[in-house]
Amino acid sequence: MILKGLLALLSQRPEFRRLVQHIQQAEGLPALTGITETARPFVVSALAAALKEPLLLVVADEAQALQVVDTLKAMAQSADDIIYMPDRDALPYERLMSDHETTQQRMNALLRMIDGEQPNTIVVCSARALSQPVIPPRELAASLYDLEPGQEVDLTLMLEHLYNLGYEPVTEVEEPGQFSHRGGIVDLFPATLRRPVRIEFFGDEIESLRTFDPQTQRSLNPIASCVIGPAREALPLRGPEAVKVLAQLNTAMLHHDAEERWQRDMEDLRHKRSFDDITFYISYLHDSASVLDYLPRSGLLVLDNPESIQNRIMELDAQAEEMKTRFENDHENPTQLRAAQITWGQLETCLAQLRQLRFADILSASEGEFDAYHSGGTEHLLPSFTGANSYGGRLRAFVQDCSKALSNHERVVIVSAQARRLSEVLGDEAILGNAAIHVSPGVNINEAPESGTLTLIQGQLPEGWHSRSLAISLFTDTEIFGWSRKYKTQQRKIVTPASFLAEVNVGDYVVHQEYGIGRFEGLVKLDSTGVEREYLLIRYAGTDKLYIPTDQLDRVTRYVGMGDAVPALSKLGNSEWTRAKTKVKESVQEIARDLLRLYSAREALERPAYPPDSEQPWLQELESGFAYEETPDQARAIEEVKADMERPRPMDRLVCGDVGYGKTEVALRAAFKAVLDQRQVAVLVPTTVLALQHFNTFKERLQPYPVRVELLSRFRSEKEQKQVLEDLALGRVDIVIGTHRLLGKDVVFLNLGLLVVDEEQRFGVTHKERLKQLRNEVDVLTMTATPIPRTLHMSLVNVRDMSVIETPPQERLPIRTAIREFDENLIREAILREIDRGGQVFFVHNRVHGIQVIAQ
């Protein structure tokens, strides 16, 4: 989606040209007011295009930064010019390694800012990222290493330089920060690249540069050049000098594990070796520097609501002092460590020396800026922008307002994931009259829309805005329907053999498909035919050993048994394992005979098949408007459910997945598919709270469509329940969501097509007997996080079809569990950490009686 054509509307305004002139002449500017937060990326994009200078945009928090980045990418001349610099996940004085993608994004941002050949770059970061120390720009620039084909390189010096940059020598390169050397080939995975690079030498000359796949190790595409930067955010070159300073700290009070870690780090630093959390010592390895030091003199600093940024950094300063004391008291860190946070006082001094532009909310502006606002604000420098009107699903009112705007020769731009549905609504000539609708070819606006036109774009933006001066209104799903898509924060990490081995500990029992059960003894290196390779060592009964090459990992799986019983090890060279597999095959054949009879009975049942997705355009539109990115397992479950519904026999499928893994979305799409084929849907849940939650979800997602969703539970009065039952029997209700009340004998459907059962294990025998009366007539979709043994067994032996969702959503973080004595400071720290990342906190208390005291 490209909206850069809208920038011309602003850049042609005389007040905007005055603003550009003020900035170019470095004249003092008041904080710009009268510009809604969602319109600021539009203004910043226009400034970047006009100034042709690098910009650093600082916002209050990470969530806002991600939204701003996505909006800027839609508005900018090139999406590659927009760089996001996330903060480190670790709190000050905490040892927590950033993931590879975070390091990659941060290093990319720093490298782009010191590269003077790309003036249109806009780097976006949060207040927290601004307060975190980074490697000074001079040291980063001095460490860079340029490579290109035809270049003469001393291979020994190059490998030494890679080591000094913190790269780890390995046999096979799989992760960022690693390199390997084999004859005339050097494999290298810079922290700034998406794929590793293979450098092929002919003597001392680089013959070719190619990317390669870290999973298959196969070469891919040739590249013209490559810039090699540090593997991590701190360099180990000054390690020996740092150790001399660190040795003066008092480490006598450290607990055993912390002392061991400290000594190990000192040894690595003494030998100039890099390690995962070397950034913990950045203040000892480098002079103090912040992201502001990377902004060139020709660059422009843009502060989005500077008062919020200041308050946020001052909060972080206080939190850093608290964390320092806490880690010292817990004997995790020595006392008198150097500051791990750049304070607001230090940043304020640096800010005063930079050319800057500030956006301020009217309510947070200073008195002087209030005076400027009341005497005309900053409209002499920039037209005012306000939030677009909100409709919350009232499509008729929205279309009427669009019609009014078009008759006033205003421009209306709509960016929506429901573009096809809106196109149908807007095409109603009885409402719009003779107004023209221009659905953009593809998904781009490359030229400014003409006055009195409406442009519809398939895409996503967080929120819209309106400008009377520019005669334009930008609407998104947030204003039209009351919701918008959530923005992903990270990509899923590629699974490699190394990550698989990390899950198997030495001593664990494993199963080889050919040789049976053994005990994993670790990785060993063996020299075979002059080539050293890595093998898995598996010990079997007696003194038997088996060496498995790492490229045959697919044949080995972790042993999973019942309870804690220790399995008997298989013996190599006999037929014991073969007999065991044969016995299992015979058992499977016996079960298969029983299943054949069951399948015959099921296949005899028929019902009209549902049409394919291609005949249900509204279903495709609903899916494109899903507020998150589907995980692979979730997408597969959705396709399996649809395939079942498009067959002429009733569906009976179990969807099994953890809480929050996306089972509800699977059910919602199946329900909508049924409704589009004129069939009713019943969603049965065990509790009133869950019923209300599903009701709200279904109502919100299906709001743009003529679908009636009703709730049947004790939250509804008897009169309301009676009306719902009456409409249900007449076919006026498309989807009914309810508790056990749905199983009453007075509940009658006109044409029930799909029954969704959430948490089947929560229903008793009587309820299930009632469900069995429905199974032969309708499709049944059962969802659960903890299936009962019988249900799970039936699914595993294919009496019932099963879809498993075991991939967590992208924004879901790994669970960290800590069991501690009650400590208010520890609880406060945990809550602050979650609030810092924009998450939610649930505090579970064991008694209602004292819950108010705990809340206070």
PDB file of C-alpha atoms in Angstrom, residues 381-479:
ATOM      1  CA  LEU A 381       3.494  27.084   9.606  1.00  0.00           C
ATOM      2  CA  LEU A 382       1.207  24.111   9.073  1.00  0.00           C
ATOM      3  CA  PRO A 383      -2.497  23.503   8.352  1.00  0.00           C
ATOM      4  CA  SER A 384      -4.463  22.055  11.264  1.00  0.00           C
ATOM      5  CA  PHE A 385      -5.424  18.376  11.402  1.00  0.00           C
ATOM      6  CA  THR A 386      -8.172  16.809  13.515  1.00  0.00           C
ATOM      7  CA  GLY A 387      -9.338  13.275  14.110  1.00  0.00           C
ATOM      8  CA  ALA A 388     -11.745  11.813  11.560  1.00  0.00           C
ATOM      9  CA  ASN A 389     -15.359  11.252  12.632  1.00  0.00           C
ATOM     10  CA  SER A 390     -16.037   7.848  14.220  1.00  0.00           C
ATOM     11  CA  TYR A 391     -19.024   5.717  13.169  1.00  0.00           C
ATOM     12  CA  GLY A 392     -18.627   2.396  15.037  1.00  0.00           C
ATOM     13  CA  GLY A 393     -20.274   0.299  12.327  1.00  0.00           C
ATOM     14  CA  ARG A 394     -23.043   2.766  11.384  1.00  0.00           C
ATOM     15  CA  LEU A 395     -22.421   2.386   7.653  1.00  0.00           C
ATOM     16  CA  ARG A 396     -25.452   4.397   6.499  1.00  0.00           C
ATOM     17  CA  ALA A 397     -24.355   7.436   8.503  1.00  0.00           C
ATOM     18  CA  PHE A 398     -20.801   7.014   7.189  1.00  0.00           C
ATOM     19  CA  VAL A 399     -21.926   6.865   3.554  1.00  0.00           C
ATOM     20  CA  GLN A 400     -24.188   9.884   3.980  1.00  0.00           C
ATOM     21  CA  ASP A 401     -21.286  11.920   5.420  1.00  0.00           C
ATOM     22  CA  CYS A 402     -19.090  10.807   2.515  1.00  0.00           C
ATOM     23  CA  SER A 403     -21.758  11.959   0.100  1.00  0.00           C
ATOM     24  CA  LYS A 404     -21.932  15.344   1.840  1.00  0.00           C
ATOM     25  CA  ALA A 405     -18.116  15.742   1.730  1.00  0.00           C
ATOM     26  CA  LEU A 406     -18.004  14.910  -1.986  1.00  0.00           C
ATOM     27  CA  SER A 407     -20.733  17.450  -2.740  1.00  0.00           C
ATOM     28  CA  ASN A 408     -18.538  20.042  -0.969  1.00  0.00           C
ATOM     29  CA  HIS A 409     -15.660  19.155  -3.361  1.00  0.00           C
ATOM     30  CA  GLU A 410     -13.630  17.468  -0.586  1.00  0.00           C
ATOM     31  CA  ARG A 411     -11.447  14.430  -1.079  1.00  0.00           C
ATOM     32  CA  VAL A 412     -12.345  11.214   0.749  1.00  0.00           C
ATOM     33  CA  VAL A 413      -9.710   8.484   1.084  1.00  0.00           C
ATOM     34  CA  ILE A 414     -10.678   5.184   2.727  1.00  0.00           C
ATOM     35  CA  VAL A 415      -8.049   2.623   3.753  1.00  0.00           C
ATOM     36  CA  SER A 416      -9.782  -0.571   4.856  1.00  0.00           C
ATOM     37  CA  ALA A 417      -9.285  -4.315   5.089  1.00  0.00           C
ATOM     38  CA  GLN A 418     -12.992  -4.552   4.127  1.00  0.00           C
ATOM     39  CA  ALA A 419     -12.556  -2.742   0.803  1.00  0.00           C
ATOM     40  CA  ARG A 420     -14.754  -5.107  -1.212  1.00  0.00           C
ATOM     41  CA  ARG A 421     -17.639  -4.854   1.245  1.00  0.00           C
ATOM     42  CA  LEU A 422     -17.329  -1.052   1.399  1.00  0.00           C
ATOM     43  CA  SER A 423     -17.226  -0.886  -2.388  1.00  0.00           C
ATOM     44  CA  GLU A 424     -20.637  -2.580  -2.474  1.00  0.00           C
ATOM     45  CA  VAL A 425     -22.027  -0.237   0.185  1.00  0.00           C
ATOM     46  CA  LEU A 426     -20.618   2.897  -1.443  1.00  0.00           C
ATOM     47  CA  GLY A 427     -21.893   1.793  -4.844  1.00  0.00           C
ATOM     48  CA  ASP A 428     -25.488   2.220  -3.692  1.00  0.00           C
ATOM     49  CA  GLU A 429     -26.573   5.036  -6.048  1.00  0.00           C
ATOM     50  CA  ALA A 430     -29.634   5.778  -3.932  1.00  0.00           C
ATOM     51  CA  ILE A 431     -27.282   7.054  -1.233  1.00  0.00           C
ATOM     52  CA  LEU A 432     -24.353   8.464  -3.193  1.00  0.00           C
ATOM     53  CA  GLY A 433     -26.258   9.877  -6.135  1.00  0.00           C
ATOM     54  CA  ASN A 434     -23.991  10.635  -9.082  1.00  0.00           C
ATOM     55  CA  ALA A 435     -20.744  10.876  -7.086  1.00  0.00           C
ATOM     56  CA  ALA A 436     -17.917   8.930  -8.665  1.00  0.00           C
ATOM     57  CA  ILE A 437     -16.143   6.165  -6.801  1.00  0.00           C
ATOM     58  CA  HIS A 438     -12.518   5.569  -7.780  1.00  0.00           C
ATOM     59  CA  VAL A 439     -11.227   2.256  -6.484  1.00  0.00           C
ATOM     60  CA  SER A 440      -7.483   2.616  -6.809  1.00  0.00           C
ATOM     61  CA  PRO A 441      -5.837   0.221  -9.276  1.00  0.00           C
ATOM     62  CA  GLY A 442      -3.757  -2.112  -7.158  1.00  0.00           C
ATOM     63  CA  VAL A 443      -3.213  -0.581  -3.749  1.00  0.00           C
ATOM     64  CA  ASN A 444      -1.409   2.679  -4.504  1.00  0.00           C
ATOM     65  CA  ILE A 445      -2.037   6.443  -4.604  1.00  0.00           C
ATOM     66  CA  ASN A 446       0.863   7.876  -6.565  1.00  0.00           C
ATOM     67  CA  GLU A 447      -0.799  11.183  -7.505  1.00  0.00           C
ATOM     68  CA  ALA A 448      -2.893  13.588  -5.437  1.00  0.00           C
ATOM     69  CA  PRO A 449      -6.629  12.754  -5.733  1.00  0.00           C
ATOM     70  CA  GLU A 450      -8.792  15.345  -7.433  1.00  0.00           C
ATOM     71  CA  SER A 451     -11.316  17.398  -5.474  1.00  0.00           C
ATOM     72  CA  GLY A 452     -14.727  15.785  -5.030  1.00  0.00           C
ATOM     73  CA  THR A 453     -13.464  12.216  -5.496  1.00  0.00           C
ATOM     74  CA  LEU A 454     -13.528   9.158  -3.263  1.00  0.00           C
ATOM     75  CA  THR A 455     -10.619   6.708  -3.305  1.00  0.00           C
ATOM     76  CA  LEU A 456     -10.902   3.268  -1.750  1.00  0.00           C
ATOM     77  CA  ILE A 457      -7.719   1.391  -0.810  1.00  0.00           C
ATOM     78  CA  GLN A 458      -7.330  -2.195   0.399  1.00  0.00           C
ATOM     79  CA  GLY A 459      -4.896  -1.945   3.328  1.00  0.00           C
ATOM     80  CA  GLN A 460      -4.322  -1.168   6.996  1.00  0.00           C
ATOM     81  CA  LEU A 461      -3.637   2.022   8.949  1.00  0.00           C
ATOM     82  CA  PRO A 462      -4.068   2.544  12.702  1.00  0.00           C
ATOM     83  CA  GLU A 463      -6.308   5.659  12.528  1.00  0.00           C
ATOM     84  CA  GLY A 464      -7.479   8.368  10.152  1.00  0.00           C
ATOM     85  CA  TRP A 465      -7.610  12.183  10.207  1.00  0.00           C
ATOM     86  CA  HIS A 466      -9.297  15.217   8.652  1.00  0.00           C
ATOM     87  CA  SER A 467      -7.924  18.526   7.412  1.00  0.00           C
ATOM     88  CA  ARG A 468     -10.303  21.301   6.440  1.00  0.00           C
ATOM     89  CA  SER A 469      -7.461  23.337   4.912  1.00  0.00           C
ATOM     90  CA  LEU A 470      -6.447  20.480   2.617  1.00  0.00           C
ATOM     91  CA  ALA A 471     -10.101  19.487   2.007  1.00  0.00           C
ATOM     92  CA  ILE A 472      -9.384  15.836   2.699  1.00  0.00           C
ATOM     93  CA  SER A 473     -10.634  13.139   5.096  1.00  0.00           C
ATOM     94  CA  LEU A 474      -8.739   9.875   5.609  1.00  0.00           C
ATOM     95  CA  PHE A 475     -10.838   7.062   7.099  1.00  0.00           C
ATOM     96  CA  THR A 476      -9.702   3.640   8.382  1.00  0.00           C
ATOM     97  CA  ASP A 477     -11.413   0.606   9.913  1.00  0.00           C
ATOM     98  CA  THR A 478     -10.968   2.255  13.321  1.00  0.00           C
ATOM     99  CA  GLU A 479     -13.395   5.056  12.442  1.00  0.00           C
TER     100      GLU A 479
END
